[in-house]
Tab-separated table of C-alpha atoms in Angstrom:
chain	number	residue	atom	x	y	z
A	1091	MET	CA	25.801	-10.596	256.936
A	1092	ARG	CA	25.271	-6.868	257.638
A	1093	ALA	CA	28.413	-6.410	259.756
A	1094	PRO	CA	30.921	-6.508	256.852
A	1095	ALA	CA	28.834	-3.936	254.945
A	1096	ALA	CA	28.729	-1.651	257.982
A	1097	ILE	CA	32.494	-1.959	258.441
A	1098	HIS	CA	33.037	-1.155	254.767
A	1099	LYS	CA	30.796	1.898	255.036
A	1100	LEU	CA	32.672	3.117	258.125
A	1101	LYS	CA	36.011	2.723	256.366
A	1102	GLY	CA	34.642	4.645	253.398
A	1103	ASN	CA	33.553	7.508	255.642
A	1104	ARG	CA	37.013	7.638	257.239
A	1105	LEU	CA	38.679	7.734	253.839
A	1106	THR	CA	36.363	10.542	252.744
A	1107	ALA	CA	37.093	12.495	255.930
A	1108	THR	CA	40.837	11.982	255.478
A	1109	ALA	CA	40.676	13.094	251.848
A	1110	SER	CA	38.638	16.219	252.663
A	1111	GLU	CA	40.979	17.419	255.457
A	1112	PRO	CA	43.560	18.953	253.040
A	1113	VAL	CA	40.690	20.633	251.208
A	1114	ARG	CA	39.435	22.207	254.441
A	1115	ARG	CA	42.956	23.342	255.328
A	1116	LYS	CA	43.356	24.896	251.898
A	1117	ARG	CA	40.050	26.728	252.271
A	1118	ARG	CA	41.092	28.076	255.668
A	1119	TRP	CA	44.345	29.405	254.202
A	1120	LEU	CA	42.439	30.993	251.322
A	1121	ARG	CA	40.067	32.688	253.755
A	1122	TRP	CA	43.049	34.063	255.710
A	1123	LEU	CA	44.708	35.280	252.517
A	1124	LEU	CA	41.516	37.034	251.459
A	1125	ALA	CA	41.143	38.559	254.913
A	1126	LEU	CA	44.709	39.937	255.050
A	1127	PRO	CA	44.075	42.957	252.775
A	1128	LEU	CA	40.982	43.853	254.807
A	1129	LEU	CA	42.904	43.508	258.075
A	1130	PHE	CA	45.721	45.672	256.707
A	1131	ALA	CA	43.269	48.316	255.463
A	1132	ALA	CA	41.479	48.458	258.821
A	1133	GLY	CA	44.719	48.409	260.843
A	1134	SER	CA	46.425	51.124	258.801
A	1135	ALA	CA	43.305	53.334	258.897
A	1136	LEU	CA	43.211	53.002	262.692
A	1137	GLN	CA	46.947	53.732	262.837
A	1138	VAL	CA	46.529	56.972	260.865
A	1139	LEU	CA	43.420	58.002	262.817
A	1140	VAL	CA	45.213	57.602	266.158
A	1141	LEU	CA	48.112	59.748	264.947
A	1142	ARG	CA	45.717	62.556	264.131
A	1143	PHE	CA	45.456	63.103	267.889
A	1144	VAL	CA	48.610	61.429	269.296
A	1145	ASP	CA	52.059	62.822	268.513
A	1146	PRO	CA	54.262	60.009	267.135
A	1147	PRO	CA	57.019	59.009	269.615
A	1148	PHE	CA	59.194	57.928	266.669
A	1149	THR	CA	58.906	57.231	262.935
A	1150	ALA	CA	59.873	54.433	260.570
A	1151	PHE	CA	62.762	56.553	259.256
A	1152	ILE	CA	64.078	57.216	262.777
A	1153	ALA	CA	63.919	53.513	263.659
A	1154	LEU	CA	65.640	52.497	260.419
A	1155	ARG	CA	68.415	55.063	260.937
A	1156	GLN	CA	68.998	53.682	264.447
A	1157	PHE	CA	69.249	50.106	263.139
A	1158	GLU	CA	71.560	51.301	260.372
A	1159	ALA	CA	73.897	52.858	262.958
A	1160	TRP	CA	73.900	49.683	265.041
A	1161	GLY	CA	74.663	47.664	261.914
A	1162	GLU	CA	77.699	49.884	261.338
A	1163	GLY	CA	78.869	49.271	264.914
A	1164	ASP	CA	77.949	52.758	266.131
A	1165	PHE	CA	76.170	51.725	269.333
A	1166	GLY	CA	76.366	55.228	270.791
A	1167	PHE	CA	74.299	56.783	267.993
A	1168	ARG	CA	71.051	58.425	269.117
A	1169	PRO	CA	68.711	60.224	266.703
A	1170	ALA	CA	67.776	63.774	267.693
A	1171	TYR	CA	63.982	64.093	267.818
A	1172	ASP	CA	61.966	66.423	270.037
A	1173	TRP	CA	58.320	67.130	269.198
A	1174	ARG	CA	57.007	70.702	269.054
A	1175	ASP	CA	53.415	71.641	268.259
A	1176	LEU	CA	52.882	73.961	265.307
A	1177	GLY	CA	52.273	76.906	267.644
A	1178	GLN	CA	55.555	76.210	269.485
A	1179	MET	CA	57.800	76.595	266.427
A	1180	SER	CA	58.537	79.591	264.267
A	1181	PRO	CA	55.677	79.925	261.752
A	1182	ASN	CA	58.337	80.645	259.156
A	1183	LEU	CA	59.399	76.991	259.069
A	1184	PRO	CA	56.118	75.419	257.904
A	1185	VAL	CA	55.741	78.262	255.395
A	1186	ALA	CA	59.288	77.621	254.135
A	1187	LEU	CA	58.518	73.913	253.733
A	1188	VAL	CA	55.435	74.680	251.658
A	1189	ALA	CA	57.300	77.273	249.576
A	1190	ALA	CA	60.166	74.868	248.904
A	1191	GLU	CA	58.354	71.587	248.414
A	1192	ASP	CA	54.642	71.883	247.782
A	1193	GLN	CA	53.142	75.263	246.914
A	1194	ASN	CA	49.812	73.644	246.012
A	1195	PHE	CA	49.625	71.969	249.425
A	1196	ALA	CA	46.439	73.790	250.491
A	1197	SER	CA	44.486	72.852	247.354
A	1198	HIS	CA	45.508	69.315	246.358
A	1199	HIS	CA	44.244	66.083	247.893
A	1200	GLY	CA	47.592	64.413	248.451
A	1201	PHE	CA	48.898	64.248	244.872
A	1202	ASP	CA	49.891	67.171	242.652
A	1203	PHE	CA	49.429	65.803	239.136
A	1204	LYS	CA	50.481	69.046	237.419
A	1205	ALA	CA	53.740	69.018	239.365
A	1206	ILE	CA	54.253	65.362	238.401
A	1207	GLU	CA	53.866	66.220	234.689
A	1208	LYS	CA	56.290	69.143	234.983
A	1209	ALA	CA	58.832	67.011	236.862
A	1210	GLN	CA	58.646	64.263	234.243
A	1211	ALA	CA	59.184	66.745	231.406
A	1212	HIS	CA	62.102	68.373	233.259
A	1213	ASN	CA	63.734	65.024	234.029
A	1214	GLU	CA	63.419	63.849	230.431
A	1215	ARG	CA	65.224	67.007	229.268
A	1216	MET	CA	67.953	66.535	231.887
A	1217	ILE	CA	68.454	62.886	230.908
A	1218	GLU	CA	68.662	63.745	227.173
A	1219	ARG	CA	71.142	66.552	227.892
A	1220	ALA	CA	73.302	64.287	230.054
A	1221	GLU	CA	73.301	61.552	227.391
A	1222	ARG	CA	74.375	64.020	224.672
A	1223	ARG	CA	77.250	65.232	226.839
A	1224	GLY	CA	78.153	61.761	228.078
A	1225	GLN	CA	77.793	62.911	231.684
A	1226	PRO	CA	75.830	61.549	234.669
A	1227	VAL	CA	72.382	62.984	235.281
A	1228	LYS	CA	72.303	65.707	237.945
A	1229	ARG	CA	69.474	66.846	240.197
A	1230	LEU	CA	66.407	65.178	238.826
A	1231	ARG	CA	63.254	66.869	240.046
A	1232	GLY	CA	60.770	65.086	242.289
A	1233	ALA	CA	57.075	65.841	242.650
A	1234	SER	CA	56.205	64.281	245.993
A	1235	THR	CA	53.809	66.382	248.039
A	1236	ILE	CA	54.206	67.136	251.734
A	1237	SER	CA	51.437	64.600	252.374
A	1238	GLN	CA	53.412	61.898	250.521
A	1239	GLN	CA	56.609	62.803	252.344
A	1240	THR	CA	54.792	62.619	255.679
A	1241	ALA	CA	53.396	59.170	254.844
A	1242	LYS	CA	56.817	57.893	253.791
A	1243	ASN	CA	58.660	59.286	256.811
A	1244	LEU	CA	56.123	58.025	259.319
A	1245	PHE	CA	55.316	54.554	258.063
A	1246	LEU	CA	57.640	53.400	255.287
A	1247	TRP	CA	61.228	53.295	254.074
A	1248	GLN	CA	63.368	54.881	251.381
A	1249	GLY	CA	62.849	51.917	249.066
A	1250	ARG	CA	65.578	51.248	246.538
A	1251	GLY	CA	65.734	48.317	244.159
A	1252	PRO	CA	62.909	45.746	244.136
A	1253	THR	CA	61.212	47.187	247.241
A	1254	ARG	CA	60.844	50.647	245.711
A	1255	TRP	CA	57.613	49.878	243.888
A	1256	LEU	CA	56.107	48.184	246.935
A	1257	ARG	CA	56.914	51.298	248.969
A	1258	LYS	CA	55.392	53.513	246.273
A	1259	GLY	CA	52.143	51.559	246.391
A	1260	LEU	CA	51.962	51.740	250.183
A	1261	GLU	CA	52.836	55.433	250.034
A	1262	VAL	CA	49.803	56.082	247.826
A	1263	TRP	CA	47.556	54.246	250.294
A	1264	TYR	CA	48.898	56.005	253.396
A	1265	THR	CA	48.807	59.396	251.651
A	1266	ALA	CA	45.133	58.900	250.803
A	1267	LEU	CA	44.409	57.950	254.434
A	1268	ILE	CA	46.283	60.959	255.801
A	1269	GLU	CA	44.446	63.352	253.487
A	1270	ALA	CA	41.094	61.784	254.366
A	1271	LEU	CA	41.600	61.653	258.148
A	1272	TRP	CA	43.824	64.631	258.999
A	1273	PRO	CA	43.332	68.384	258.521
A	1274	LYS	CA	46.001	70.173	256.515
A	1275	ARG	CA	47.431	71.878	259.611
A	1276	ARG	CA	48.038	68.484	261.242
A	1277	ILE	CA	49.803	67.180	258.135
A	1278	LEU	CA	52.107	70.198	258.084
A	1279	GLU	CA	52.696	69.983	261.844
A	1280	VAL	CA	53.711	66.324	261.642
A	1281	TYR	CA	55.933	66.897	258.604
A	1282	ALA	CA	57.770	69.789	260.289
A	1283	ASN	CA	58.470	67.438	263.206
A	1284	VAL	CA	59.547	64.301	261.328
A	1285	ALA	CA	61.430	65.663	258.298
A	1286	GLU	CA	65.153	64.875	258.415
A	1287	PHE	CA	67.196	68.100	258.392
A	1288	GLY	CA	70.572	66.409	258.837
A	1289	ASP	CA	71.970	62.970	259.521
A	1290	GLY	CA	69.928	61.727	262.474
A	1291	ILE	CA	68.345	65.165	263.065
A	1292	TYR	CA	64.564	65.030	262.811
A	1293	GLY	CA	62.161	67.921	263.095
A	1294	ALA	CA	62.218	71.640	263.816
A	1295	GLN	CA	63.297	71.510	267.456
A	1296	ALA	CA	66.153	69.047	266.948
A	1297	ALA	CA	67.429	71.090	263.991
A	1298	ALA	CA	67.225	74.395	265.876
A	1299	ARG	CA	69.101	72.937	268.859
A	1300	SER	CA	71.705	71.098	266.783
A	1301	TYR	CA	72.578	73.947	264.382
A	1302	TRP	CA	71.899	77.207	266.242
A	1303	ARG	CA	71.545	76.240	269.929
A	1304	LYS	CA	68.123	77.830	270.146
A	1305	ASP	CA	64.477	76.843	270.448
A	1306	ALA	CA	62.441	76.182	267.309
A	1307	SER	CA	60.199	79.143	268.197
A	1308	ARG	CA	63.169	81.518	267.670
A	1309	LEU	CA	64.191	80.374	264.198
A	1310	THR	CA	64.562	83.287	261.767
A	1311	PRO	CA	63.077	83.295	258.244
A	1312	ALA	CA	66.578	82.852	256.799
A	1313	GLU	CA	67.311	79.839	259.025
A	1314	CYS	CA	63.947	78.268	258.169
A	1315	ALA	CA	64.637	78.783	254.462
A	1316	ARG	CA	67.996	77.054	254.866
A	1317	LEU	CA	66.398	74.079	256.603
A	1318	ALA	CA	63.898	73.752	253.768
A	1319	ALA	CA	66.697	74.154	251.209
A	1320	VAL	CA	68.560	71.012	252.304
A	1321	LEU	CA	65.543	68.827	251.524
A	1322	PRO	CA	65.362	66.214	250.117
A	1323	ALA	CA	69.099	65.542	250.569
A	1324	PRO	CA	69.824	66.537	254.185
A	1325	ARG	CA	72.824	64.215	254.510
A	1326	ARG	CA	74.513	65.818	251.515
A	1327	TYR	CA	73.835	69.486	252.295
A	1328	SER	CA	74.171	71.466	255.521
A	1329	ALA	CA	71.816	74.136	256.823
A	1330	ALA	CA	74.417	75.342	259.328
A	1331	ARG	CA	77.248	75.653	256.798
A	1332	PRO	CA	75.473	76.271	253.502
A	1333	GLY	CA	77.386	76.093	250.258
A	1334	PRO	CA	76.473	77.983	247.069
A	1335	TYR	CA	73.635	75.608	246.171
A	1336	VAL	CA	71.896	75.766	249.583
A	1337	SER	CA	72.454	79.544	249.881
A	1338	GLY	CA	71.007	80.196	246.444
A	1339	ARG	CA	68.061	77.904	247.017
A	1340	ALA	CA	67.384	79.414	250.444
A	1341	ASN	CA	67.224	82.894	248.880
A	1342	ARG	CA	64.702	81.666	246.316
A	1343	ILE	CA	62.655	79.998	249.067
A	1344	GLN	CA	62.497	83.250	251.044
A	1345	ARG	CA	61.114	85.042	247.982
A	1346	GLN	CA	58.583	82.260	247.465
A	1347	MET	CA	57.553	82.476	251.143
A	1348	GLN	CA	56.501	86.066	250.531
A	1349	GLN	CA	54.736	85.158	247.295
A	1350	ILE	CA	52.473	82.626	249.035
A	1351	GLY	CA	51.572	85.131	251.752
A	1352	GLY	CA	54.262	84.746	254.406
A	1353	THR	CA	53.190	83.505	257.825
A	1354	ALA	CA	49.595	84.586	257.072
A	1355	TYR	CA	49.492	81.542	254.778
A	1356	LEU	CA	48.967	79.282	257.803
A	1357	ALA	CA	45.609	80.946	258.519
A	1358	THR	CA	44.323	79.682	255.154
A	1359	LEU	CA	44.763	76.029	256.150
A	1360	ASP	CA	41.881	74.051	257.629
C-alpha cells in the first residue's frame, strides 16, 4: 500500500525540481547582470591604471579611422602614429594645447564647470542670432577639458545620434578615472601623443614629420600654435597650409601661451 504513495511523492519532487529550474536560471542571469557593472568598473580602472605606466600602442580613434578607411575600400591607408615622451617633444606643444583648449587644466579635476557655463551662454547667443538671420549656426563653442578629450580619444568614439549620450556617460567615467589615477603631466603627455592633427595623423611626432619633415623636439612655437589651432576640427583645417581662421587663432594661442607662463608652465604640473 505504501509503494503508490512513494511513487506519487517522487513524481511530485520531480515536478517541483522541473518547475524551479527556470527560476534558478533566471536568478543566475540576474546575478550576472548585477555583476556586469562591477566587472566593467574594475576592468576599466585596471585599464586606466596600466596606461599610467604603459604607452598606448594605439587608441580607439586610430582603430576606428582604420576600419573607416577599409570600409571605404582604401586598404592601403595607414594611420601615422609615433609615440614621443613629453621630454622628447618641443615643450611649446603641450603649452599650446593648454592655451588653446584648457587654460584651467592645472586646477580642475577633469571638468571645468565655469567653462561649461560660458560655452552654453555663448552657444545660446549664436543659435538665437542664426535663427534671427535665417542662417545655419556656425562654430559653437565646446567646453571639454584635455582630460575629457584624452578619455574620448583613448577609449571611446565620436558618438553621433543615439550613441552620443552613451559615449558622454562613459566619457565622464573614464575622465574621473584618469584624473584619479594619473598625474597631470601624464594626461598632457598622452593627449599630445593621441590628439588628431590631420586626417589619420595622430600625435606630435606624426604631425611634425608629416607637415614639416622634422622631429617633434624641433617644433617652433608658431608651428605648435598652428597644430593647436586646428583642434577640434583637424580634418577641416590644415596646420601646414593655414587659412585666415587658423592663422588668426594661432596668433591668439601664441599670446595666450605667454600669458600662462610659456614653457615654464610645465614645471607647475604635478
